[in-house]
Amino acid sequence: MRSFVCALIVLLFGLQSAFAGLTQIPRKPDVMPEFRVPRDGSRALDESWVYVQTLYDGATSSPAYWNAVPVGFAKANQGRAFIASLHTVFRTLDGGRTWSNLDPSPAPSNSPSFNSLRDPIYITDIAWRPVQRQEVSSDSLYLSAFNAQQDTGIVRLLRGAGNSYVVWAETLLLAQRWLTTIAAPDSNTGVAIAGLDARIFRNDSMQTSRTWDALPEHFNGTWVKEITVSGNFVYAVGSTQWLSLDRGYSWQTLPPADPLGDSDIDFGPGGARGIVGGGQDNPASGWVRYTTDFGQTWSARTLQTDIPIRTVLMISDSLGYAAGGLANDAIGRVWRTTDGGETWQLQLEADAEITELGYARESGGYINVIAAGYYADFRCGVWRSHVPYPDTIGAAMLLSQDTLRFYAAVGHSEPQQVSLKNVGSVDITVTDWLDAGPFVIDCCSQDVLLQPGDSMIVSVTFAPGIDGEYQNSIRVLNDRNEFLELNVLGSTLTDASPRTTLPSELSLKVSPNPGNAEFRLSYTLSKSSDVALRIFDTTGREVTTLVDADRAGGEHVLQWNASALPSGVYFAALRADGANAVAKLVLMK
């Protein structure tokens, strides 16, 4: 399952009773590993992975926990997508470039709507309710959750548009089961699963007065980790596999792809080709297999790793992704396949356990593949990979270069060109280009009709008037309401050469301070540097060395246990790239 709940489910048959006590959020390690949180706001646009944002959420009942563990991903229309965490939902409107917390009062929350999803209730999954009209900008999403005090499962409805999203007060389903995942095969049907005993609930009207159908008793004694929809087919995987050919009304049992059981499954748009992944925490291992016959048979392991695979994604019958990790060891990885799962290439290594994969439409010609995971302190990290992926039907435009990088001296101009192509199956009329910032566009004195396969060249000239750095965008207007945008980045430099963002002053943060044993130290590097972080007492004697090694750019977090030291004042001294920072620590026992 794409959630922290599934990371907790032990991959062993017949141990259902072992899960009875797992009713709290995952436990932080006694000693947190050192891990790196990259800086937010990376705007590089290519096919490599870039860090997007750190997501935060809290709760008054447990303020020391960030609670932003990603547990579900839901894709909507027009560049919208959603990441569910333990107690709230994050949303993007721009294809995954930026994310916001839908809870109006996050970290900690006092909003009446999302209070219904605060401790002891924990979200376990999210599903977007499909709509036929692509231009509809409102959303209905189903949330599965469990009540840790009452050991019951809940399905709630999240609805809204714009900046207003509300969790409905009515409960769609209240089950005497721990609900772990949910899917929406169509706009009227919901399928929720109580994963610890494979009880499947189905509703084909989504009315609160309608009783949910339950799976027959002979499915008891097994467990389910994930559910996915492919056309009319609904697949559920865990200790075995279940397949429904009628959107969850009736089911047949299939053997698991792997003897250890399956963690996640996904299929391409053709339906026949799919991938499945799984693994175990101790000893740590993971794997991926593929099918070409709707899951009737599976290949041998084509990807075998030393970390469990938590989530898989098939975007087309050839392009797919697999990811996993171990948060307590600060390990996370993403692999990509371009041949339907037969071979894999490692694409991303992170210090967070990747639990969710999804994608959102950037434009007619591009998607952003999204990876979400959590660090040892339960903050959520979001990465994206910008991938050309044009539609083959409908209205779709493709930009040959959707990032223009300008480096020019003040008073000089620097032209760039971009090609816009209609890769869809219907005519598109380009009506205008809207620009902002120190550049101008050589287009368009009149509307331009682009028939399928036609393209046009547009010249963009950058003429800086001041020294510095900037980022801005150019939007393509057309008669199809297609979201399409150039992101323009650059620097105005006297030597006309690229440079990175200017580094900020080196700083070191310590919390809690004062503390009685455990201190959390964090620092941010503007680039890769040789780092030394040492602790001294008031006499200048070195107590311990926490870091003495090269570290990559971004935010680094580590934990120091001072329980063996007497109460008093200590100093943390940080040196990186020729700069120094000192923070005073007060140890009070």
Coordinates of C-alpha atoms in Angstrom, one line a residue:
M1 CA 0.0 0.0 0.0
R2 CA 1.2 3.5 -0.7
S3 CA 1.2 4.5 2.9
F4 CA 3.0 4.3 6.2
V5 CA 0.3 1.8 7.4
C6 CA 1.5 -0.6 4.8
A7 CA 5.1 -0.1 5.7
L8 CA 4.1 -1.4 9.2
I9 CA 2.3 -4.6 7.9
V10 CA 4.8 -7.5 8.3
L11 CA 5.1 -9.6 5.2
L12 CA 4.3 -12.9 6.8
F13 CA 1.2 -15.1 6.2
G14 CA -1.2 -15.9 9.0
L15 CA 0.1 -13.4 11.6
Q16 CA -2.9 -11.2 11.7
S17 CA -2.9 -11.1 15.5
A18 CA 0.5 -9.5 15.4
F19 CA -1.0 -6.3 14.0
A20 CA -3.4 -5.7 16.9
G21 CA -1.2 -3.2 18.7
L22 CA -0.1 -1.2 15.6
T23 CA -2.5 1.7 16.2
Q24 CA -0.1 4.7 16.4
I25 CA 2.0 6.6 14.0
P26 CA 5.4 5.1 13.2
R27 CA 8.0 5.4 15.9
K28 CA 11.0 7.6 15.4
P29 CA 14.3 5.8 15.8
D30 CA 15.9 6.2 19.2
V31 CA 18.8 7.9 17.5
M32 CA 17.9 9.6 14.3
P33 CA 20.2 9.1 11.4
E34 CA 21.9 12.1 9.9
F35 CA 19.9 13.0 6.8
R36 CA 19.8 15.7 4.2
V37 CA 16.8 17.7 3.2
P38 CA 17.5 19.6 -0.1
R39 CA 16.6 23.2 -0.4
D40 CA 13.1 24.0 -1.6
G41 CA 12.5 25.8 -4.8
S42 CA 14.8 24.0 -7.3
R43 CA 13.6 25.1 -10.7
A44 CA 15.8 23.0 -13.0
L45 CA 13.6 21.5 -15.6
D46 CA 14.9 18.5 -17.4
E47 CA 14.4 14.7 -17.2
S48 CA 16.5 14.3 -14.0
W49 CA 14.9 14.4 -10.6
V50 CA 14.8 17.7 -8.7
Y51 CA 13.7 18.5 -5.2
V52 CA 10.4 20.4 -5.1
Q53 CA 9.4 21.1 -1.5
T54 CA 9.3 20.1 2.1
L55 CA 5.8 19.5 3.4
Y56 CA 4.9 20.1 7.1
D57 CA 1.9 19.3 9.3
G58 CA 1.5 18.9 13.0
A59 CA -1.1 18.1 15.7
T60 CA -1.6 19.6 19.2
S61 CA -1.6 16.1 20.7
S62 CA 1.9 15.4 19.4
P63 CA 3.7 18.6 18.6
A64 CA 7.1 16.9 18.4
Y65 CA 5.9 14.9 15.3
W66 CA 5.6 16.6 11.9
N67 CA 2.9 14.0 10.9
A68 CA 3.6 14.6 7.2
V69 CA 4.2 11.0 6.3
P70 CA 2.7 10.5 2.8
V71 CA 0.1 7.8 2.7
G72 CA -1.7 8.2 -0.6
F73 CA -1.5 10.0 -4.0
A74 CA -4.5 11.0 -6.2
K75 CA -4.3 12.5 -9.6
A76 CA -7.1 14.9 -10.9
N77 CA -7.6 17.0 -14.0
Q78 CA -5.9 20.2 -15.2
G79 CA -2.6 19.8 -13.4
R80 CA -4.2 19.1 -10.0
A81 CA -3.0 16.3 -7.8
F82 CA -3.2 15.4 -4.1
I83 CA -0.9 13.8 -1.5
A84 CA -2.6 12.6 1.7
S85 CA -0.6 12.5 4.9
L86 CA -1.5 11.2 8.4
H87 CA -4.0 14.1 9.2
T88 CA -4.3 16.4 6.2
V89 CA -4.1 16.6 2.4
F90 CA -1.7 18.6 0.3
R91 CA -2.6 19.8 -3.2
T92 CA -0.9 21.0 -6.4
L93 CA -2.5 23.2 -9.0
D94 CA 0.5 23.4 -11.4
G95 CA 1.4 19.9 -12.2
G96 CA 3.5 19.2 -9.1
R97 CA 5.7 22.3 -9.0
T98 CA 4.3 23.6 -5.8
W99 CA 2.2 22.1 -3.0
S100 CA 0.0 23.6 -0.3
N101 CA -1.7 22.2 2.8
L102 CA -5.5 22.2 2.4
D103 CA -6.0 22.4 6.1
P104 CA -6.6 26.1 6.6
S105 CA -4.6 26.2 9.8
P106 CA -1.8 23.7 9.6
A107 CA 0.8 22.7 12.1
P108 CA -0.9 22.4 14.5
S109 CA -4.5 22.5 13.1
N110 CA -7.5 24.1 14.7
S111 CA -9.7 24.0 11.6
P112 CA -13.2 22.5 12.2
S113 CA -13.1 20.5 9.0
F114 CA -9.7 18.8 9.4
N115 CA -10.1 18.4 13.1
S116 CA -12.2 15.3 12.3
L117 CA -9.0 13.7 10.9
R118 CA -6.7 14.6 13.8
D119 CA -5.4 12.2 16.4
P120 CA -6.6 9.5 17.2
I121 CA -7.9 9.3 13.6
Y122 CA -5.2 8.6 10.9
I123 CA -5.7 8.9 7.2
T124 CA -4.5 5.7 5.3
D125 CA -5.3 6.4 1.7
I126 CA -6.9 8.8 -0.8
A127 CA -8.8 8.3 -4.1
W128 CA -10.0 11.0 -6.5
R129 CA -13.6 10.6 -7.8
P130 CA -13.3 10.5 -11.6
V131 CA -15.3 13.0 -13.6
Q132 CA -15.9 12.9 -17.4
R133 CA -15.6 16.6 -18.2
Q134 CA -11.9 17.5 -18.2
E135 CA -12.7 21.2 -17.7
V136 CA -14.4 20.7 -14.3
S137 CA -12.2 22.3 -11.7
S138 CA -13.9 21.0 -8.5
D139 CA -12.9 17.8 -6.8
S140 CA -14.4 15.0 -4.8
L141 CA -12.0 12.7 -3.0
Y142 CA -12.5 9.7 -0.8
L143 CA -10.4 9.3 2.3
S144 CA -10.0 6.0 4.2
A145 CA -8.9 6.3 7.8
F146 CA -8.8 4.4 11.0
N147 CA -9.6 5.3 14.6
A148 CA -6.8 4.2 16.8
Q149 CA -8.8 4.4 20.0
Q150 CA -11.9 2.5 18.7
D151 CA -10.1 0.3 16.2
T152 CA -12.7 1.2 13.5
G153 CA -12.4 2.1 9.9
I154 CA -13.8 5.3 8.3
V155 CA -14.5 6.6 4.8
R156 CA -14.9 10.4 4.6
L157 CA -15.5 12.7 1.6
L158 CA -13.3 15.7 0.9
R159 CA -14.8 18.2 -1.5
G160 CA -13.9 21.6 -2.8
A161 CA -12.5 23.9 -5.5
G162 CA -10.1 26.9 -5.5
N163 CA -8.8 27.5 -2.0
S164 CA -11.8 26.0 -0.2
Y165 CA -11.8 22.2 0.6
V166 CA -13.9 20.8 3.3
V167 CA -14.1 17.3 4.9
W168 CA -17.8 16.4 5.0
A169 CA -19.1 15.8 8.5
E170 CA -21.0 12.7 7.3
T171 CA -19.2 9.4 7.5
L172 CA -19.7 7.4 4.3
L173 CA -18.6 4.1 5.9
L174 CA -18.0 3.1 9.5
A175 CA -16.6 -0.4 9.7
Q176 CA -15.5 -2.5 12.6
R177 CA -12.3 -3.0 10.6
W178 CA -9.0 -1.2 10.1
L179 CA -9.5 0.4 6.6
T180 CA -6.1 0.6 4.9
T181 CA -6.8 1.6 1.3
I182 CA -9.6 2.9 -1.0
A183 CA -10.2 3.2 -4.8
A184 CA -12.8 4.9 -7.0
P185 CA -13.4 2.9 -10.2
D186 CA -15.9 5.5 -11.4
S187 CA -17.8 8.5 -10.2
N188 CA -20.4 6.4 -8.4
T189 CA -18.4 3.5 -7.0
G190 CA -16.1 3.3 -4.0
V191 CA -14.1 0.2 -3.0
A192 CA -12.5 0.3 0.5
I193 CA -10.4 -2.5 2.0
A194 CA -9.8 -3.6 5.6
G195 CA -6.3 -4.8 4.9
L196 CA -5.6 -6.9 8.0
D197 CA -8.4 -9.4 7.2
A198 CA -8.9 -8.7 3.5
R199 CA -12.5 -7.5 4.0
I200 CA -13.5 -5.5 0.9
F201 CA -16.4 -3.1 1.1
R202 CA -18.2 -1.7 -2.0
N203 CA -20.8 1.0 -2.6
D204 CA -22.1 1.9 -6.1
S205 CA -24.2 4.9 -5.1
M206 CA -21.9 6.7 -2.6
Q207 CA -24.9 7.7 -0.5
T208 CA -24.5 7.6 3.3
S209 CA -27.8 5.7 3.6
R210 CA -26.5 2.9 1.3
T211 CA -25.1 -0.2 3.1
W212 CA -21.7 -1.2 1.8
D213 CA -21.4 -4.7 0.4
A214 CA -18.7 -6.8 2.2
L215 CA -16.5 -9.5 0.7
P216 CA -17.5 -13.1 1.7
E217 CA -16.0 -14.6 4.9
H218 CA -13.6 -17.0 3.1
F219 CA -11.3 -14.1 2.3
N220 CA -10.6 -13.8 6.0
G221 CA -7.1 -14.7 7.4
T222 CA -5.3 -12.9 4.6
W223 CA -4.1 -9.3 4.3
V224 CA -4.2 -6.6 1.6
K225 CA -1.8 -3.7 1.1
E226 CA -2.9 -1.9 -2.1
I227 CA -5.7 -1.6 -4.5
T228 CA -5.6 -0.1 -8.0
V229 CA -8.0 0.4 -10.9
S230 CA -7.4 -0.3 -14.6
G231 CA -10.5 0.4 -16.7
N232 CA -13.2 -1.9 -15.4
F233 CA -10.6 -4.1 -13.6
V234 CA -9.9 -3.6 -9.9
Y235 CA -6.8 -5.3 -8.5
A236 CA -6.0 -5.8 -4.8
V237 CA -2.6 -7.2 -3.7
G238 CA -1.2 -8.5 -0.5
S239 CA -0.7 -12.0 0.8
T240 CA -2.5 -13.1 -2.4
Q241 CA -4.1 -11.2 -5.3
W242 CA -7.7 -10.5 -6.0
L243 CA -9.1 -9.4 -9.4
S244 CA -12.5 -7.9 -10.1
L245 CA -13.7 -7.6 -13.7
D246 CA -16.8 -5.6 -12.8
R247 CA -15.5 -2.7 -10.8
G248 CA -15.4 -4.4 -7.4
Y249 CA -18.7 -6.3 -7.4
S250 CA -17.4 -9.8 -7.7
W251 CA -13.8 -11.1 -7.2
Q252 CA -11.6 -14.0 -8.1
T253 CA -8.4 -15.1 -6.2
L254 CA -5.0 -15.3 -7.9
P255 CA -1.7 -16.4 -6.4
P256 CA 0.7 -13.6 -5.4
A257 CA 3.4 -12.6 -7.8
D258 CA 6.0 -13.3 -5.1
P259 CA 6.1 -15.8 -2.3
L260 CA 6.7 -13.0 0.2
G261 CA 3.4 -11.3 -0.9
D262 CA 2.9 -8.1 -2.9
S263 CA 3.1 -4.5 -1.7
D264 CA 1.9 -2.5 -4.7
I265 CA 0.6 -3.0 -8.2
D266 CA -0.1 -0.8 -11.2
F267 CA -1.0 -1.2 -14.9
G268 CA -0.4 0.7 -18.1
P269 CA -3.3 2.2 -20.0
G270 CA -3.5 -0.9 -22.2
G271 CA -4.4 -2.9 -19.1
A272 CA -2.5 -6.1 -20.0
R273 CA 1.0 -4.9 -19.0
G274 CA 1.7 -4.1 -15.4
I275 CA 4.3 -4.2 -12.6
V276 CA 4.2 -5.4 -9.0
G277 CA 6.6 -4.8 -6.2
G278 CA 7.3 -5.8 -2.6
G279 CA 9.9 -6.5 0.0
Q280 CA 10.6 -6.8 3.6
D281 CA 12.3 -4.7 6.3
N282 CA 14.4 -7.3 8.1
P283 CA 16.4 -8.5 6.4
A284 CA 15.9 -5.5 4.1
S285 CA 15.2 -6.5 0.5
G286 CA 12.9 -5.6 -2.4
W287 CA 11.9 -6.7 -5.8
V288 CA 9.8 -5.9 -8.9
R289 CA 8.1 -8.3 -11.4
Y290 CA 6.1 -7.6 -14.6
T291 CA 3.1 -9.1 -16.4
T292 CA 1.9 -9.0 -20.0
D293 CA -1.4 -10.9 -19.5
F294 CA -3.4 -8.9 -17.0
G295 CA -1.6 -10.4 -14.0
Q296 CA -2.4 -14.1 -14.9
T297 CA 1.3 -14.8 -14.9
W298 CA 4.3 -12.8 -13.6
S299 CA 8.0 -12.7 -14.7
A300 CA 10.9 -13.5 -12.5
R301 CA 12.3 -10.7 -10.4
T302 CA 13.7 -8.1 -12.8
L303 CA 14.7 -5.6 -10.1
Q304 CA 16.1 -6.9 -6.8
T305 CA 17.3 -4.4 -4.2
D306 CA 18.6 -4.1 -0.6
I307 CA 15.6 -2.0 0.4
P308 CA 11.9 -2.8 0.3
I309 CA 9.9 -1.5 -2.6
R310 CA 7.0 0.5 -1.3
T311 CA 5.3 1.8 -4.4
V312 CA 5.2 1.3 -8.2
L313 CA 3.7 3.4 -11.1
M314 CA 3.0 2.5 -14.7
I315 CA 2.4 5.6 -16.9
S316 CA 2.4 3.9 -20.2
D317 CA 2.9 0.3 -21.3
S318 CA 6.7 1.0 -21.5
L319 CA 7.3 3.8 -18.9
G320 CA 7.2 2.9 -15.3
Y321 CA 8.7 3.6 -11.9
A322 CA 9.4 1.8 -8.6
A323 CA 10.5 3.3 -5.3
G324 CA 11.1 2.4 -1.7
G325 CA 13.5 2.9 1.2
L326 CA 13.9 2.9 5.0
A327 CA 13.3 6.1 6.8
N328 CA 15.1 5.1 9.9
D329 CA 18.3 4.5 7.9
A330 CA 17.8 7.7 5.8
I331 CA 17.6 5.7 2.6
G332 CA 15.3 6.2 -0.4
R333 CA 15.5 5.3 -4.1
V334 CA 13.5 5.6 -7.3
W335 CA 14.1 3.4 -10.4
R336 CA 12.7 3.8 -13.9
T337 CA 11.9 1.3 -16.7
T338 CA 11.4 2.2 -20.3
D339 CA 10.6 -1.3 -21.5
G340 CA 7.6 -2.2 -19.4
G341 CA 9.5 -3.6 -16.4
E342 CA 12.0 -5.8 -18.1
T343 CA 15.0 -3.7 -17.1
W344 CA 15.5 -0.9 -14.5
Q345 CA 17.8 2.1 -14.0
L346 CA 18.4 3.9 -10.7
Q347 CA 17.4 7.5 -11.1
L348 CA 17.1 9.1 -7.6
E349 CA 18.8 8.5 -4.3
A350 CA 17.3 10.4 -1.3
D351 CA 17.6 10.5 2.5
A352 CA 13.8 9.8 2.8
E353 CA 11.8 6.7 2.5
I354 CA 9.8 7.0 -0.8
T355 CA 6.2 5.8 -0.1
E356 CA 4.2 7.4 -3.0
L357 CA 4.6 7.7 -6.7
G358 CA 2.2 9.5 -9.1
Y359 CA 2.2 12.0 -11.9
A360 CA 0.4 15.3 -12.8
R361 CA 0.0 16.9 -16.2
E362 CA 2.3 19.8 -16.7
S363 CA 1.0 20.6 -20.1
G364 CA -0.3 18.8 -23.2
G365 CA 3.2 17.6 -23.9
Y366 CA 4.8 17.1 -20.4
I367 CA 4.1 15.4 -17.2
N368 CA 5.8 15.7 -13.8
V369 CA 6.4 12.3 -12.2
I370 CA 6.1 12.8 -8.4
A371 CA 7.9 11.0 -5.7
A372 CA 6.9 11.6 -2.1
G373 CA 8.6 10.2 1.0
Y374 CA 9.3 10.9 4.7
Y375 CA 12.4 11.7 6.7
A376 CA 13.2 10.2 10.1
D377 CA 11.4 13.2 11.8
F378 CA 8.3 12.6 9.7
R379 CA 8.6 15.6 7.4
C380 CA 7.6 14.9 3.8
G381 CA 9.9 15.5 0.9
V382 CA 8.6 15.9 -2.7
W383 CA 10.7 15.3 -5.8
R384 CA 9.7 15.5 -9.5
S385 CA 11.0 14.4 -12.8
H386 CA 9.9 16.5 -15.9
V387 CA 9.1 14.0 -18.7
P388 CA 8.0 14.7 -22.3
Y389 CA 4.8 12.7 -22.6
P390 CA 2.3 14.1 -25.2
D391 CA -1.2 13.0 -25.5
T392 CA -2.1 11.1 -28.7
I393 CA -5.7 12.3 -28.8
G394 CA -7.6 15.5 -28.1
A395 CA -5.9 18.9 -27.7
A396 CA -2.2 18.6 -26.9
M397 CA 0.8 20.9 -27.4
L398 CA 4.4 20.2 -27.0
L399 CA 7.2 22.7 -26.3
S400 CA 10.6 21.6 -27.6
Q401 CA 12.3 23.5 -24.8
D402 CA 10.1 24.7 -22.0
T403 CA 12.9 26.2 -19.9
L404 CA 14.8 29.1 -21.3
R405 CA 18.0 29.9 -19.4
F406 CA 19.3 33.4 -19.9
Y407 CA 22.7 34.6 -18.8
A408 CA 23.5 38.1 -20.0
A409 CA 25.3 41.3 -19.0
V410 CA 23.2 44.3 -18.1
G411 CA 22.4 46.4 -21.2
H412 CA 22.9 43.4 -23.5
S413 CA 20.2 41.2 -25.1
E414 CA 20.2 37.4 -25.2
P415 CA 17.7 35.7 -27.7
Q416 CA 16.4 32.2 -27.3
Q417 CA 14.0 30.2 -29.5
V418 CA 11.3 27.7 -28.6
S419 CA 9.2 25.4 -30.8
L420 CA 5.5 24.9 -30.2
K421 CA 4.0 21.8 -31.8
N422 CA 0.5 20.4 -31.9
V423 CA 1.0 16.7 -31.0
G424 CA -2.7 16.0 -30.5
S425 CA -5.5 15.0 -32.9
V426 CA -7.5 18.2 -33.1
D427 CA -6.8 21.7 -34.3
I428 CA -5.5 24.3 -31.8
T429 CA -5.5 28.1 -32.3
V430 CA -2.8 30.0 -30.5
T431 CA -4.3 33.4 -29.6
D432 CA -1.5 35.1 -27.7
W433 CA 1.5 34.7 -25.5
L434 CA 1.6 36.5 -22.1
D435 CA 5.0 37.5 -20.8
A436 CA 6.3 39.2 -17.7
G437 CA 9.7 40.2 -16.7
P438 CA 12.8 41.5 -18.6
F439 CA 12.0 39.7 -21.9
V440 CA 9.8 40.1 -25.0
I441 CA 8.3 37.6 -27.3
D442 CA 8.3 37.9 -31.1
C443 CA 4.8 36.6 -31.5
C444 CA 1.9 36.9 -32.4
S445 CA 0.3 39.7 -34.4
Q446 CA -2.6 37.4 -35.3
D447 CA -4.0 34.1 -34.3
V448 CA -2.1 31.0 -35.4
L449 CA -3.9 27.8 -36.4
L450 CA -1.9 24.7 -35.6
Q451 CA -3.3 21.6 -37.2
P452 CA -2.2 18.2 -35.9
G453 CA 1.5 17.8 -36.5
D454 CA 2.1 21.5 -37.2
S455 CA 4.6 23.6 -35.3
M456 CA 5.7 27.2 -34.9
I457 CA 8.9 28.9 -33.8
V458 CA 8.8 31.7 -31.3
S459 CA 11.8 34.0 -30.4
V460 CA 12.2 35.2 -26.9
T461 CA 14.7 38.0 -26.2
F462 CA 16.0 38.8 -22.7
A463 CA 17.2 42.4 -22.1
P464 CA 18.1 42.8 -18.5
G465 CA 18.0 46.2 -17.0
I466 CA 19.4 45.4 -13.5
D467 CA 22.0 43.1 -12.1
G468 CA 20.7 40.0 -10.3
E469 CA 18.8 36.8 -10.7
Y470 CA 15.2 36.2 -11.7
Q471 CA 12.6 33.6 -12.6
N472 CA 9.3 34.1 -14.4
S473 CA 7.0 32.5 -16.9
I474 CA 5.5 32.9 -20.3
R475 CA 2.0 31.5 -20.8
V476 CA 0.6 30.3 -24.1
L477 CA -3.0 31.3 -24.7
N478 CA -5.2 29.2 -27.0
D479 CA -8.7 28.2 -27.7
R480 CA -8.5 24.9 -25.9
N481 CA -7.9 26.2 -22.4
E482 CA -4.8 24.1 -22.4
F483 CA -2.4 24.7 -19.5
L484 CA 0.9 25.4 -21.1
E485 CA 3.7 27.5 -19.8
L486 CA 7.4 28.3 -20.3
N487 CA 9.4 28.7 -17.1
V488 CA 12.1 31.3 -17.7
L489 CA 15.2 31.2 -15.4
G490 CA 18.4 33.2 -15.5
S491 CA 21.0 35.5 -14.1
T492 CA 22.2 38.9 -15.2
L493 CA 26.0 38.5 -14.9
T494 CA 28.7 40.7 -16.2
D495 CA 30.6 37.7 -17.5
A496 CA 27.5 36.2 -19.0
S497 CA 28.2 32.8 -17.4
P498 CA 25.9 30.6 -15.4
R499 CA 25.9 30.7 -11.6
T500 CA 23.9 29.2 -8.9
T501 CA 21.8 31.0 -6.4
L502 CA 23.8 33.2 -4.1
P503 CA 24.6 31.3 -0.8
S504 CA 22.9 32.5 2.3
E505 CA 24.8 33.1 5.5
L506 CA 25.8 29.8 7.3
S507 CA 23.6 29.1 10.2
L508 CA 23.2 26.3 12.8
K509 CA 19.9 25.6 14.5
V510 CA 19.4 23.5 17.7
S511 CA 16.1 22.2 19.2
P512 CA 14.9 21.7 21.8
N513 CA 17.1 24.2 23.6
P514 CA 17.2 23.9 26.6
G515 CA 17.0 20.1 26.4
N516 CA 17.4 17.3 28.8
A517 CA 19.2 14.7 26.6
E518 CA 18.3 14.7 22.9
F519 CA 19.2 17.7 20.7
R520 CA 18.3 18.1 17.1
L521 CA 20.9 20.0 15.0
S522 CA 20.2 21.3 11.5
Y523 CA 22.2 23.3 9.0
T524 CA 21.8 24.2 5.4
L525 CA 24.6 24.2 2.7
S526 CA 24.3 26.2 -0.5
K527 CA 26.6 23.7 -2.2
S528 CA 28.7 20.6 -1.6
S529 CA 31.2 21.4 1.2
D530 CA 33.7 19.9 3.6
V531 CA 31.8 20.0 6.9
A532 CA 33.0 19.8 10.5
L533 CA 30.5 19.9 13.4
R534 CA 31.9 19.6 16.9
I535 CA 30.6 20.0 20.4
F536 CA 32.7 21.9 23.1
D537 CA 32.2 22.6 26.8
T538 CA 32.7 26.0 28.4
T539 CA 36.4 25.4 28.9
G540 CA 37.0 24.9 25.2
R541 CA 37.4 21.1 25.5
E542 CA 36.0 19.1 22.6
V543 CA 33.3 16.8 23.8
T544 CA 32.5 15.0 20.5
T545 CA 32.7 15.3 16.8
L546 CA 29.4 14.8 15.1
V547 CA 30.4 15.4 11.4
D548 CA 33.8 15.5 9.7
A549 CA 33.1 14.7 6.1
D550 CA 31.9 16.1 2.7
R551 CA 28.2 16.9 2.6
A552 CA 26.0 17.8 -0.4
G553 CA 24.1 21.0 -0.7
G554 CA 20.8 21.3 1.1
E555 CA 19.5 21.0 4.6
H556 CA 21.1 18.4 6.9
V557 CA 19.6 17.1 10.1
L558 CA 21.2 15.0 12.8
Q559 CA 20.5 14.1 16.4
W560 CA 22.9 14.2 19.4
N561 CA 22.3 12.3 22.6
A562 CA 23.9 14.2 25.6
S563 CA 22.6 11.9 28.3
A564 CA 26.1 10.9 29.4
L565 CA 27.2 14.5 30.0
P566 CA 26.5 16.6 33.1
S567 CA 24.1 19.5 33.0
G568 CA 25.6 22.8 31.8
V569 CA 26.3 24.9 28.8
Y570 CA 27.8 23.5 25.6
F571 CA 28.7 25.0 22.2
A572 CA 28.1 23.4 18.8
A573 CA 30.7 24.7 16.3
L574 CA 30.0 24.3 12.6
R575 CA 32.6 24.9 9.8
A576 CA 31.7 24.6 6.1
D577 CA 33.3 26.1 3.0
G578 CA 35.4 28.5 5.0
A579 CA 32.5 29.9 7.0
N580 CA 31.7 29.3 10.7
A581 CA 28.6 29.2 12.9
V582 CA 28.2 28.6 16.6
A583 CA 25.1 27.7 18.6
K584 CA 24.9 27.5 22.4
L585 CA 23.2 24.5 23.9
V586 CA 21.8 24.3 27.5
L587 CA 21.6 20.8 28.9
M588 CA 19.3 20.5 31.9
K589 CA 18.6 17.2 33.5

